[in-house]
mmCIF file of C-alpha atoms in Angstrom:
data_model
loop_
_atom_site.group_PDB
_atom_site.id
_atom_site.type_symbol
_atom_site.label_atom_id
_atom_site.label_comp_id
_atom_site.label_asym_id
_atom_site.label_seq_id
_atom_site.Cartn_x
_atom_site.Cartn_y
_atom_site.Cartn_z
ATOM 1 C CA MET A 30 8.600 -4.719 -3.383
ATOM 2 C CA THR A 31 5.266 -3.874 -4.781
ATOM 3 C CA ARG A 32 3.234 -0.498 -4.773
ATOM 4 C CA MET A 33 1.370 -1.912 -2.039
ATOM 5 C CA ALA A 34 4.626 -1.782 0.309
ATOM 6 C CA SER A 35 4.666 1.841 0.047
ATOM 7 C CA ARG A 36 1.270 1.920 1.773
ATOM 8 C CA ARG A 37 1.198 4.532 5.170
ATOM 9 C CA ILE A 38 1.523 2.720 8.602
ATOM 10 C CA GLN A 39 -1.847 4.592 9.491
ATOM 11 C CA ARG A 40 -3.587 2.342 7.170
ATOM 12 C CA LEU A 41 -2.710 -0.715 9.233
ATOM 13 C CA GLY A 42 -4.576 0.454 12.187
ATOM 14 C CA VAL A 43 -1.416 0.740 14.320
ATOM 15 C CA ASP A 44 -1.977 2.573 17.789
ATOM 16 C CA PRO A 45 -1.323 6.466 17.126
ATOM 17 C CA GLU A 46 1.275 6.542 19.724
ATOM 18 C CA VAL A 47 3.142 3.856 18.161
ATOM 19 C CA THR A 48 2.852 5.436 14.546
ATOM 20 C CA GLU A 49 4.396 8.781 15.729
ATOM 21 C CA ARG A 50 7.405 7.094 17.370
ATOM 22 C CA LEU A 51 8.040 5.147 14.398
ATOM 23 C CA ARG A 52 7.490 8.464 12.384
ATOM 24 C CA LYS A 53 10.146 10.284 14.160
ATOM 25 C CA HIS A 54 12.488 7.887 13.059
ATOM 26 C CA GLY A 55 11.672 7.925 9.575
ATOM 27 C CA VAL A 56 9.632 4.695 9.419
ATOM 28 C CA LEU A 57 6.479 5.457 7.371
ATOM 29 C CA THR A 58 5.557 2.644 5.317
ATOM 30 C CA CYS A 59 4.932 -1.219 5.255
ATOM 31 C CA GLN A 60 8.551 -1.173 3.808
ATOM 32 C CA HIS A 61 10.069 0.818 6.326
ATOM 33 C CA ILE A 62 8.546 -1.318 8.903
ATOM 34 C CA LEU A 63 9.682 -4.685 6.916
ATOM 35 C CA SER A 64 13.153 -3.703 6.567
ATOM 36 C CA LYS A 65 14.133 -3.240 10.231
ATOM 37 C CA SER A 66 14.690 -6.208 12.368
ATOM 38 C CA ARG A 67 12.812 -7.269 15.035
ATOM 39 C CA MET A 68 15.164 -5.751 17.642
ATOM 40 C CA GLU A 69 15.003 -2.465 16.189
ATOM 41 C CA LEU A 70 11.627 -2.428 16.042
ATOM 42 C CA LEU A 71 11.505 -3.220 19.932
ATOM 43 C CA ARG A 72 13.416 -0.494 20.600
ATOM 44 C CA LEU A 73 11.702 2.190 18.354
ATOM 45 C CA THR A 74 8.520 1.298 19.376
ATOM 46 C CA ALA A 75 8.946 0.106 22.860
ATOM 47 C CA LEU A 76 6.262 -2.590 22.378
ATOM 48 C CA SER A 77 6.181 -6.188 23.437
ATOM 49 C CA ASP A 78 7.932 -9.240 21.244
ATOM 50 C CA ILE A 79 4.455 -10.441 20.468
ATOM 51 C CA LYS A 80 3.263 -7.064 19.776
ATOM 52 C CA VAL A 81 6.343 -6.181 17.264
ATOM 53 C CA LYS A 82 5.787 -9.821 15.847
ATOM 54 C CA GLU A 83 1.955 -8.884 15.280
ATOM 55 C CA LEU A 84 3.149 -5.529 13.405
ATOM 56 C CA LEU A 85 5.413 -7.105 10.871
ATOM 57 C CA LEU A 86 2.579 -9.325 10.328
ATOM 58 C CA GLN A 87 0.451 -6.880 9.662
ATOM 59 C CA ALA A 88 2.863 -5.213 7.366
ATOM 60 C CA SER A 89 3.499 -8.470 5.290
ATOM 61 C CA LYS A 90 -0.123 -8.560 4.670
ATOM 62 C CA ALA A 91 -0.532 -5.373 3.608
ATOM 63 C CA ALA A 92 2.419 -5.533 1.211
ATOM 64 C CA MET A 93 1.366 -8.392 -0.608
ATOM 65 C CA PRO A 94 -1.086 -7.938 -3.532
ATOM 66 C CA GLU A 95 -4.647 -9.134 -2.788
ATOM 67 C CA HIS A 96 -5.906 -12.704 -4.158
ATOM 68 C CA ILE A 97 -8.941 -12.220 -5.605
ATOM 69 C CA THR A 98 -11.223 -14.041 -8.294
ATOM 70 C CA ALA A 99 -13.627 -12.959 -10.902
ATOM 71 C CA LEU A 100 -16.626 -14.053 -8.623
ATOM 72 C CA ASP A 101 -15.410 -12.163 -5.418
ATOM 73 C CA LEU A 102 -15.342 -9.060 -8.051
ATOM 74 C CA TYR A 103 -18.778 -9.705 -9.095
ATOM 75 C CA GLU A 104 -20.414 -10.287 -5.942
ATOM 76 C CA ARG A 105 -18.236 -7.417 -3.915
ATOM 77 C CA PRO A 106 -20.954 -4.753 -2.627
ATOM 78 C CA ASP A 107 -19.881 -1.720 -3.853
ATOM 79 C CA LYS A 108 -22.375 1.034 -2.901
ATOM 80 C CA GLU A 109 -19.884 3.110 -1.136
ATOM 81 C CA CYS A 110 -17.671 2.773 -4.332
ATOM 82 C CA PRO A 111 -19.676 2.577 -7.878
ATOM 83 C CA VAL A 112 -18.373 0.820 -10.564
ATOM 84 C CA PHE A 113 -18.612 3.744 -13.094
ATOM 85 C CA PHE A 114 -18.504 7.489 -12.964
ATOM 86 C CA PRO A 115 -21.458 9.041 -14.887
ATOM 87 C CA SER A 116 -20.033 12.041 -17.426
ATOM 88 C CA SER A 117 -23.365 13.311 -17.510
ATOM 89 C CA LEU A 118 -23.400 12.771 -21.451
ATOM 90 C CA LEU A 119 -25.869 10.342 -21.701
ATOM 91 C CA LYS A 120 -24.862 8.866 -25.098
ATOM 92 C CA LEU A 121 -21.344 8.669 -24.317
ATOM 93 C CA ASP A 122 -22.285 6.771 -20.644
ATOM 94 C CA ALA A 123 -24.444 4.347 -22.564
ATOM 95 C CA LEU A 124 -21.697 3.266 -24.855
ATOM 96 C CA LEU A 125 -18.863 2.907 -21.636
ATOM 97 C CA HIS A 126 -21.691 1.185 -19.892
ATOM 98 C CA GLY A 127 -22.310 3.458 -17.418
ATOM 99 C CA GLY A 128 -19.441 5.929 -17.637
ATOM 100 C CA PHE A 129 -15.814 6.323 -16.944
ATOM 101 C CA PRO A 130 -15.064 2.751 -15.015
ATOM 102 C CA THR A 131 -13.738 3.131 -11.426
ATOM 103 C CA GLY A 132 -10.174 1.318 -10.626
ATOM 104 C CA THR A 133 -8.648 2.715 -13.655
ATOM 105 C CA ILE A 134 -7.025 4.924 -15.634
ATOM 106 C CA SER A 135 -8.820 6.874 -18.352
ATOM 107 C CA GLU A 136 -7.182 9.299 -20.677
ATOM 108 C CA ILE A 137 -8.361 12.287 -22.515
ATOM 109 C CA ALA A 138 -6.372 13.082 -25.690
ATOM 110 C CA GLY A 139 -6.338 15.798 -28.065
ATOM 111 C CA PRO A 140 -4.744 19.021 -29.728
ATOM 112 C CA PRO A 141 -4.907 22.122 -28.085
ATOM 113 C CA GLY A 142 -8.244 24.188 -27.817
ATOM 114 C CA CYS A 143 -10.424 20.931 -28.719
ATOM 115 C CA GLY A 144 -11.756 21.033 -24.858
ATOM 116 C CA LYS A 145 -9.631 18.280 -22.700
ATOM 117 C CA THR A 146 -9.205 20.563 -19.615
ATOM 118 C CA GLN A 147 -13.037 21.690 -20.289
ATOM 119 C CA PHE A 148 -13.831 18.039 -19.730
ATOM 120 C CA CYS A 149 -11.608 17.865 -16.800
ATOM 121 C CA ILE A 150 -13.588 20.601 -15.378
ATOM 122 C CA MET A 151 -16.877 19.529 -15.718
ATOM 123 C CA LEU A 152 -15.714 15.824 -13.963
ATOM 124 C CA SER A 153 -14.227 18.181 -11.054
ATOM 125 C CA VAL A 154 -17.882 19.562 -10.984
ATOM 126 C CA LEU A 155 -19.810 16.319 -11.204
ATOM 127 C CA ALA A 156 -17.609 14.339 -8.793
ATOM 128 C CA THR A 157 -18.506 16.631 -5.777
ATOM 129 C CA LEU A 158 -22.482 16.126 -6.377
ATOM 130 C CA PRO A 159 -24.590 14.287 -4.062
ATOM 131 C CA ARG A 160 -25.292 10.290 -5.613
ATOM 132 C CA GLU A 161 -28.871 11.299 -6.510
ATOM 133 C CA LEU A 162 -27.186 13.622 -8.850
ATOM 134 C CA GLY A 163 -25.222 11.146 -10.287
ATOM 135 C CA GLY A 164 -22.040 12.470 -8.455
ATOM 136 C CA LEU A 165 -19.451 10.673 -6.327
ATOM 137 C CA ASN A 166 -20.006 13.075 -3.108
ATOM 138 C CA GLY A 167 -16.331 13.499 -2.724
ATOM 139 C CA GLY A 168 -13.183 15.652 -3.026
ATOM 140 C CA VAL A 169 -11.397 15.773 -6.272
ATOM 141 C CA VAL A 170 -7.752 16.332 -6.578
ATOM 142 C CA TYR A 171 -6.541 18.083 -9.585
ATOM 143 C CA ILE A 172 -3.065 18.278 -10.741
ATOM 144 C CA ASP A 173 -2.238 20.807 -13.074
ATOM 145 C CA THR A 174 0.700 21.021 -14.944
ATOM 146 C CA GLU A 175 -0.155 23.784 -17.645
ATOM 147 C CA SER A 176 -1.612 26.215 -15.195
ATOM 148 C CA ALA A 177 -4.861 25.766 -17.400
ATOM 149 C CA PHE A 178 -7.384 25.279 -14.122
ATOM 150 C CA SER A 179 -10.095 28.282 -13.819
ATOM 151 C CA ALA A 180 -11.772 28.420 -10.651
ATOM 152 C CA GLU A 181 -14.008 30.760 -12.464
ATOM 153 C CA ARG A 182 -14.600 28.772 -15.273
ATOM 154 C CA LEU A 183 -15.590 25.969 -12.312
ATOM 155 C CA VAL A 184 -18.087 28.071 -10.962
ATOM 156 C CA GLU A 185 -19.812 28.715 -14.293
ATOM 157 C CA VAL A 186 -20.212 25.283 -15.492
ATOM 158 C CA ALA A 187 -21.313 24.187 -11.990
ATOM 159 C CA ARG A 188 -24.317 27.181 -12.016
ATOM 160 C CA HIS A 189 -25.587 26.370 -15.868
ATOM 161 C CA ARG A 190 -25.083 22.893 -15.597
ATOM 162 C CA PHE A 191 -26.808 22.140 -12.338
ATOM 163 C CA PRO A 192 -28.870 25.553 -12.007
ATOM 164 C CA GLY A 193 -31.236 24.199 -9.153
ATOM 165 C CA HIS A 194 -28.852 22.464 -6.928
ATOM 166 C CA PHE A 195 -26.169 25.313 -7.268
ATOM 167 C CA SER A 196 -28.895 27.950 -6.342
ATOM 168 C CA ARG A 197 -27.718 28.412 -3.011
ATOM 169 C CA GLU A 198 -24.145 29.931 -2.068
ATOM 170 C CA GLU A 199 -23.510 26.952 0.298
ATOM 171 C CA ALA A 200 -23.429 24.627 -2.676
ATOM 172 C CA PHE A 201 -20.384 26.642 -4.539
ATOM 173 C CA ILE A 202 -18.732 26.973 -1.131
ATOM 174 C CA SER A 203 -18.702 22.894 -0.837
ATOM 175 C CA LEU A 204 -17.949 22.840 -4.714
ATOM 176 C CA THR A 205 -14.906 25.108 -4.553
ATOM 177 C CA SER A 206 -13.455 23.421 -0.969
ATOM 178 C CA ARG A 207 -13.867 19.948 -2.419
ATOM 179 C CA VAL A 208 -11.831 20.505 -5.464
ATOM 180 C CA HIS A 209 -7.949 20.448 -4.263
ATOM 181 C CA LEU A 210 -5.764 22.263 -7.014
ATOM 182 C CA TYR A 211 -1.961 21.305 -6.975
ATOM 183 C CA LEU A 212 0.244 23.020 -9.694
ATOM 184 C CA GLU A 213 3.447 21.276 -10.368
ATOM 185 C CA SER A 214 5.756 22.540 -13.029
ATOM 186 C CA THR A 215 8.703 19.598 -13.163
ATOM 187 C CA CYS A 216 8.768 15.901 -13.777
ATOM 188 C CA HIS A 217 10.375 15.875 -9.752
ATOM 189 C CA SER A 218 7.818 17.628 -8.141
ATOM 190 C CA LEU A 219 4.789 15.953 -10.121
ATOM 191 C CA LEU A 220 6.589 12.600 -9.270
ATOM 192 C CA THR A 221 6.650 13.513 -5.626
ATOM 193 C CA ARG A 222 3.378 14.473 -5.172
ATOM 194 C CA LEU A 223 1.687 11.131 -6.307
ATOM 195 C CA GLU A 224 3.751 9.493 -3.817
ATOM 196 C CA HIS A 225 2.583 11.205 -0.989
ATOM 197 C CA LEU A 226 -0.984 11.440 -2.274
ATOM 198 C CA GLU A 227 -2.393 8.456 -0.681
ATOM 199 C CA GLU A 228 -2.675 9.951 2.773
ATOM 200 C CA GLU A 229 -4.653 12.872 1.103
ATOM 201 C CA LEU A 230 -7.003 10.376 -0.477
ATOM 202 C CA ILE A 231 -8.035 9.554 3.038
ATOM 203 C CA SER A 232 -7.874 12.672 4.706
ATOM 204 C CA LYS A 233 -10.052 14.636 2.163
ATOM 205 C CA GLY A 234 -12.269 12.075 0.750
ATOM 206 C CA ILE A 235 -11.368 12.148 -2.864
ATOM 207 C CA ARG A 236 -13.072 10.122 -4.992
ATOM 208 C CA LEU A 237 -12.030 11.834 -8.288
ATOM 209 C CA ILE A 238 -7.656 12.390 -9.379
ATOM 210 C CA ILE A 239 -7.480 14.155 -12.265
ATOM 211 C CA LEU A 240 -3.655 14.899 -14.085
ATOM 212 C CA ASP A 241 -3.999 17.624 -16.563
ATOM 213 C CA SER A 242 -1.437 16.608 -18.376
ATOM 214 C CA VAL A 243 0.432 13.523 -18.241
ATOM 215 C CA ALA A 244 2.120 14.935 -21.162
ATOM 216 C CA SER A 245 3.428 18.461 -20.602
ATOM 217 C CA LEU A 246 6.314 18.386 -18.310
ATOM 218 C CA VAL A 247 8.087 15.283 -20.087
ATOM 219 C CA ARG A 248 7.915 16.596 -23.212
ATOM 220 C CA LYS A 249 9.408 19.882 -21.575
ATOM 221 C CA GLU A 250 12.321 18.106 -19.753
ATOM 222 C CA PHE A 251 13.321 15.078 -21.666
ATOM 223 C CA ASP A 252 14.457 15.425 -25.378
ATOM 224 C CA ASN A 253 14.267 12.170 -27.101
ATOM 225 C CA LEU A 254 16.917 12.819 -29.724
ATOM 226 C CA LEU A 255 19.215 12.819 -26.904
ATOM 227 C CA SER A 256 21.134 8.968 -25.806
ATOM 228 C CA GLY A 257 19.443 7.402 -22.962
ATOM 229 C CA ASN A 258 16.351 10.186 -22.739
ATOM 230 C CA LEU A 259 13.649 7.732 -24.310
ATOM 231 C CA ILE A 260 14.505 5.036 -21.537
ATOM 232 C CA GLU A 261 14.757 7.653 -18.671
ATOM 233 C CA ARG A 262 10.991 9.406 -19.568
ATOM 234 C CA THR A 263 9.686 5.759 -20.371
ATOM 235 C CA ASN A 264 10.725 4.677 -16.543
ATOM 236 C CA LEU A 265 9.397 8.021 -15.302
ATOM 237 C CA LEU A 266 5.967 7.736 -17.044
ATOM 238 C CA SER A 267 5.949 4.112 -15.870
ATOM 239 C CA LYS A 268 6.457 4.907 -12.226
ATOM 240 C CA GLU A 269 3.538 7.491 -12.391
ATOM 241 C CA ALA A 270 1.262 4.936 -14.092
ATOM 242 C CA ALA A 271 1.897 2.222 -11.374
ATOM 243 C CA ILE A 272 1.253 4.813 -8.786
ATOM 244 C CA LEU A 273 -2.144 5.939 -10.592
ATOM 245 C CA LYS A 274 -2.756 2.495 -10.904
ATOM 246 C CA TYR A 275 -2.352 1.338 -7.385
ATOM 247 C CA LEU A 276 -4.703 4.807 -5.982
ATOM 248 C CA ALA A 277 -7.526 3.870 -8.518
ATOM 249 C CA GLU A 278 -7.300 0.313 -7.469
ATOM 250 C CA THR A 279 -6.939 0.638 -3.868
ATOM 251 C CA PHE A 280 -9.481 3.124 -3.354
ATOM 252 C CA SER A 281 -11.877 2.282 -6.133
ATOM 253 C CA ILE A 282 -11.816 5.630 -7.623
ATOM 254 C CA PRO A 283 -11.357 6.624 -11.025
ATOM 255 C CA VAL A 284 -8.061 8.536 -12.493
ATOM 256 C CA VAL A 285 -8.500 10.665 -15.491
ATOM 257 C CA VAL A 286 -5.340 12.071 -17.455
ATOM 258 C CA THR A 287 -5.171 14.219 -20.363
ATOM 259 C CA ASN A 288 -2.802 13.679 -22.847
ATOM 260 C CA GLN A 289 -1.442 15.808 -25.873
ATOM 261 C CA ILE A 290 -0.667 14.902 -29.448
ATOM 262 C CA THR A 291 2.193 14.335 -31.638
ATOM 263 C CA THR A 292 3.104 13.643 -35.379
ATOM 264 C CA ARG A 293 4.336 10.546 -36.469
ATOM 265 C CA ILE A 294 6.282 10.271 -39.808
ATOM 266 C CA ASN A 295 6.760 7.358 -42.084
ATOM 267 C CA GLN A 296 3.055 5.620 -41.445
ATOM 268 C CA PRO A 297 3.319 1.536 -41.806
ATOM 269 C CA SER A 298 1.565 0.139 -44.926
ATOM 270 C CA SER A 299 -0.475 -1.969 -42.257
ATOM 271 C CA HIS A 300 -1.909 0.842 -41.100
ATOM 272 C CA ALA A 301 -3.032 2.186 -44.093
ATOM 273 C CA ASN A 302 -6.755 1.342 -43.505
ATOM 274 C CA MET A 303 -7.031 3.426 -40.742
ATOM 275 C CA LEU A 304 -10.180 5.744 -40.193
ATOM 276 C CA SER A 305 -11.196 7.755 -43.027
ATOM 277 C CA VAL A 306 -11.716 11.570 -43.053
ATOM 278 C CA ASN A 307 -15.217 10.926 -43.356
ATOM 279 C CA THR A 308 -15.632 10.061 -39.521
ATOM 280 C CA GLY A 309 -13.251 12.724 -38.661
ATOM 281 C CA ALA A 310 -10.424 10.370 -37.552
ATOM 282 C CA ALA A 311 -7.479 12.306 -39.096
ATOM 283 C CA ILE A 312 -5.897 15.211 -41.319
ATOM 284 C CA VAL A 313 -2.301 13.799 -42.377
ATOM 285 C CA GLU A 314 0.087 16.455 -42.475
ATOM 286 C CA GLY A 315 2.080 15.071 -45.108
ATOM 287 C CA GLU A 316 2.973 12.051 -47.117
ATOM 288 C CA GLY A 317 3.230 9.118 -44.207
ATOM 289 C CA SER A 318 2.907 11.280 -41.669
ATOM 290 C CA TYR A 319 0.028 11.830 -39.302
ATOM 291 C CA VAL A 320 -1.103 12.837 -35.892
ATOM 292 C CA THR A 321 -2.116 10.917 -33.088
ATOM 293 C CA ALA A 322 -1.992 10.697 -29.090
ATOM 294 C CA ALA A 323 1.578 11.396 -27.269
ATOM 295 C CA LEU A 324 3.490 9.156 -25.484
ATOM 296 C CA GLY A 325 3.885 6.177 -27.579
ATOM 297 C CA ASN A 326 2.474 2.438 -27.176
ATOM 298 C CA THR A 327 3.997 1.999 -23.663
ATOM 299 C CA TRP A 328 2.197 4.591 -21.961
ATOM 300 C CA SER A 329 -0.841 3.759 -24.139
ATOM 301 C CA HIS A 330 -0.947 0.421 -22.539
ATOM 302 C CA ASN A 331 -1.145 1.811 -19.177
ATOM 303 C CA VAL A 332 -4.719 3.574 -20.188
ATOM 304 C CA ASN A 333 -7.572 1.567 -19.672
ATOM 305 C CA THR A 334 -9.739 3.727 -21.254
ATOM 306 C CA ARG A 335 -8.914 6.072 -24.326
ATOM 307 C CA LEU A 336 -11.082 9.093 -25.485
ATOM 308 C CA ILE A 337 -9.818 11.387 -28.522
ATOM 309 C CA LEU A 338 -11.143 14.514 -28.763
ATOM 310 C CA GLN A 339 -10.685 16.504 -32.256
ATOM 311 C CA PHE A 340 -12.008 18.970 -34.235
ATOM 312 C CA LEU A 341 -14.954 18.343 -36.867
ATOM 313 C CA ASP A 342 -15.531 21.663 -38.442
ATOM 314 C CA GLU A 343 -15.663 25.285 -37.351
ATOM 315 C CA HIS A 344 -18.436 25.144 -34.639
ATOM 316 C CA ARG A 345 -18.272 21.521 -33.725
ATOM 317 C CA ARG A 346 -16.050 18.977 -32.079
ATOM 318 C CA GLN A 347 -15.764 15.188 -31.471
ATOM 319 C CA ILE A 348 -15.309 12.505 -28.983
ATOM 320 C CA MET A 349 -14.173 9.568 -30.173
ATOM 321 C CA ILE A 350 -13.821 6.216 -28.186
ATOM 322 C CA ALA A 351 -10.599 4.693 -29.258
ATOM 323 C CA LYS A 352 -9.815 2.289 -26.628
ATOM 324 C CA SER A 353 -12.073 0.500 -24.123
ATOM 325 C CA PRO A 354 -12.129 -2.952 -22.533
ATOM 326 C CA ILE A 355 -16.172 -2.971 -23.016
ATOM 327 C CA ALA A 356 -17.232 0.020 -25.398
ATOM 328 C CA PRO A 357 -17.280 -0.482 -29.088
ATOM 329 C CA PHE A 358 -15.427 2.205 -31.405
ATOM 330 C CA ALA A 359 -17.553 5.231 -31.895
ATOM 331 C CA THR A 360 -17.723 8.884 -32.278
ATOM 332 C CA LEU A 361 -20.111 11.552 -30.778
ATOM 333 C CA VAL A 362 -20.391 15.328 -31.806
ATOM 334 C CA TYR A 363 -19.995 17.871 -29.405
ATOM 335 C CA THR A 364 -19.957 21.705 -28.518
ATOM 336 C CA ILE A 365 -18.663 23.762 -25.722
ATOM 337 C CA GLN A 366 -20.768 25.927 -24.073
ATOM 338 C CA ASP A 367 -21.403 27.920 -20.737
ATOM 339 C CA LYS A 368 -22.339 24.133 -19.223
ATOM 340 C CA GLY A 369 -19.446 22.528 -20.181
ATOM 341 C CA ILE A 370 -19.530 19.998 -22.962
ATOM 342 C CA VAL A 371 -22.415 19.159 -24.516
ATOM 343 C CA LEU A 372 -23.230 16.555 -27.075
ATOM 344 C CA GLU A 373 -25.776 17.347 -30.226
ATOM 345 C CA ASP A 374 -29.021 15.968 -29.805
ATOM 346 C CA ASP A 375 -29.924 15.056 -33.422
ATOM 347 C CA GLY A 376 -31.749 11.780 -32.675
ATOM 348 C CA MET A 377 -29.058 9.727 -34.649
ATOM 349 C CA ASP A 378 -27.202 6.834 -32.956
ATOM 350 C CA PRO A 379 -23.801 7.286 -32.034
ATOM 351 C CA LEU A 380 -21.543 6.495 -35.489
ATOM 352 C CA LEU A 381 -19.732 3.267 -34.783
ATOM 353 C CA VAL A 382 -16.516 2.949 -36.680
ATOM 354 C CA ARG A 383 -13.624 0.260 -37.388
ATOM 355 C CA GLY A 384 -11.068 0.580 -34.988
ATOM 356 C CA THR A 385 -7.275 -0.156 -35.335
ATOM 357 C CA ASP A 386 -4.889 -0.167 -32.787
ATOM 358 C CA PRO A 387 -5.282 2.173 -29.953
ATOM 359 C CA GLY A 388 -1.820 3.755 -29.561
ATOM 360 C CA LEU A 389 -2.108 4.776 -33.223
ATOM 361 C CA GLN A 390 -5.169 6.577 -33.519
ATOM 362 C CA GLN A 391 -5.497 9.419 -36.003
ATOM 363 C CA ILE A 392 -6.696 12.615 -34.753
ATOM 364 C CA ARG A 393 -8.190 15.735 -36.699
ATOM 365 C CA VAL A 394 -6.526 18.870 -35.993
ATOM 366 C CA ARG A 395 -7.345 22.503 -36.489
ATOM 367 C CA THR A 396 -5.397 23.802 -39.281
ATOM 368 C CA SER A 397 -7.758 26.288 -41.534
ATOM 369 C CA ILE A 398 -10.283 27.849 -39.604
ATOM 370 C CA SER A 399 -9.900 31.559 -39.563
ATOM 371 C CA HIS A 400 -12.625 32.490 -36.874
ATOM 372 C CA ALA A 401 -13.357 32.187 -33.173
ATOM 373 C CA ILE A 402 -15.079 28.808 -32.451
ATOM 374 C CA PRO A 403 -17.799 28.997 -30.219
ATOM 375 C CA GLY A 404 -16.949 28.935 -26.353
ATOM 376 C CA GLU A 405 -12.835 29.279 -27.450
ATOM 377 C CA MET A 406 -12.466 31.464 -24.787
ATOM 378 C CA TRP A 407 -12.901 28.589 -22.620
ATOM 379 C CA SER A 408 -10.978 25.777 -24.434
ATOM 380 C CA HIS A 409 -7.519 26.308 -24.575
ATOM 381 C CA GLN A 410 -7.233 22.965 -23.614
#
């Protein structure tokens, strides 16, 4: 069965009374319906034989992957579901041809303190804004696995980034009531949350999903040195990615996840021509070792767009477009301020750099900064 077989019965347009009867017997999804015989469904629903056949046909169609052509996608009117979600960072949006693509998974990776959570909080504010202000006019599901979210910071970013819109108390009430926070502390609870998220997307008008972070729990619970753990971890991440992709595609919404970094040892000679330190690409920790996004190549193939955040110097950080189906490899300099992520306006074009394997992009970490970076009190992720 595909992920579409897990579609809830409510989405089939089934009569509420029938839905309630089925729910009482644990029949909640298309897969549950299709696993029952006609006689069982006749008994559970109290419908006629013709109506049961119609119900089975509805469930079968809903469980089948949609057949669609490139022309269908090109001509599809998408006023309610824009193709891109602007980040409000003009140079970044221009490089990404409009912002974070909807219907896909975008990843923000980087070392601690570089601003991953700050980026996510800023995106949460943006998603709740009216469309005329560049927002999605919808709700946000914010899944926090590191207890890093701050409601106070959410309000501060909103107040400083859009002072005109958030000059009224009603605007803050609308913002904070539209951001739905879920604190998940185990891999099991996170997977369960994702598996039951579809109904909430419908009932709460969700237009953005944020998972901060995808790496935190699996790295705590799975020791890769133990036999079988790597396979189990990979299977878990594949399930999470499949659900997130299904939700992104089904509802035409952006999904943004954050990722941690890891050190790789014995760098292959084939990657010796990686980005140079002059482009802010890496700090090599030792001979044959380098820092890169965590979770390996298998996970990276589930990500459609990858942004890497890294330290540039004592005051500035850098966004690197490390993977995108439409954007070039490029870097942009930014700082973290009261209004969130702010790109440097130096009048120069973004630095375009030569790319390599997106799963092996090296990352610059902070190693010798002896004093606080501006905005550090808000840059713990």
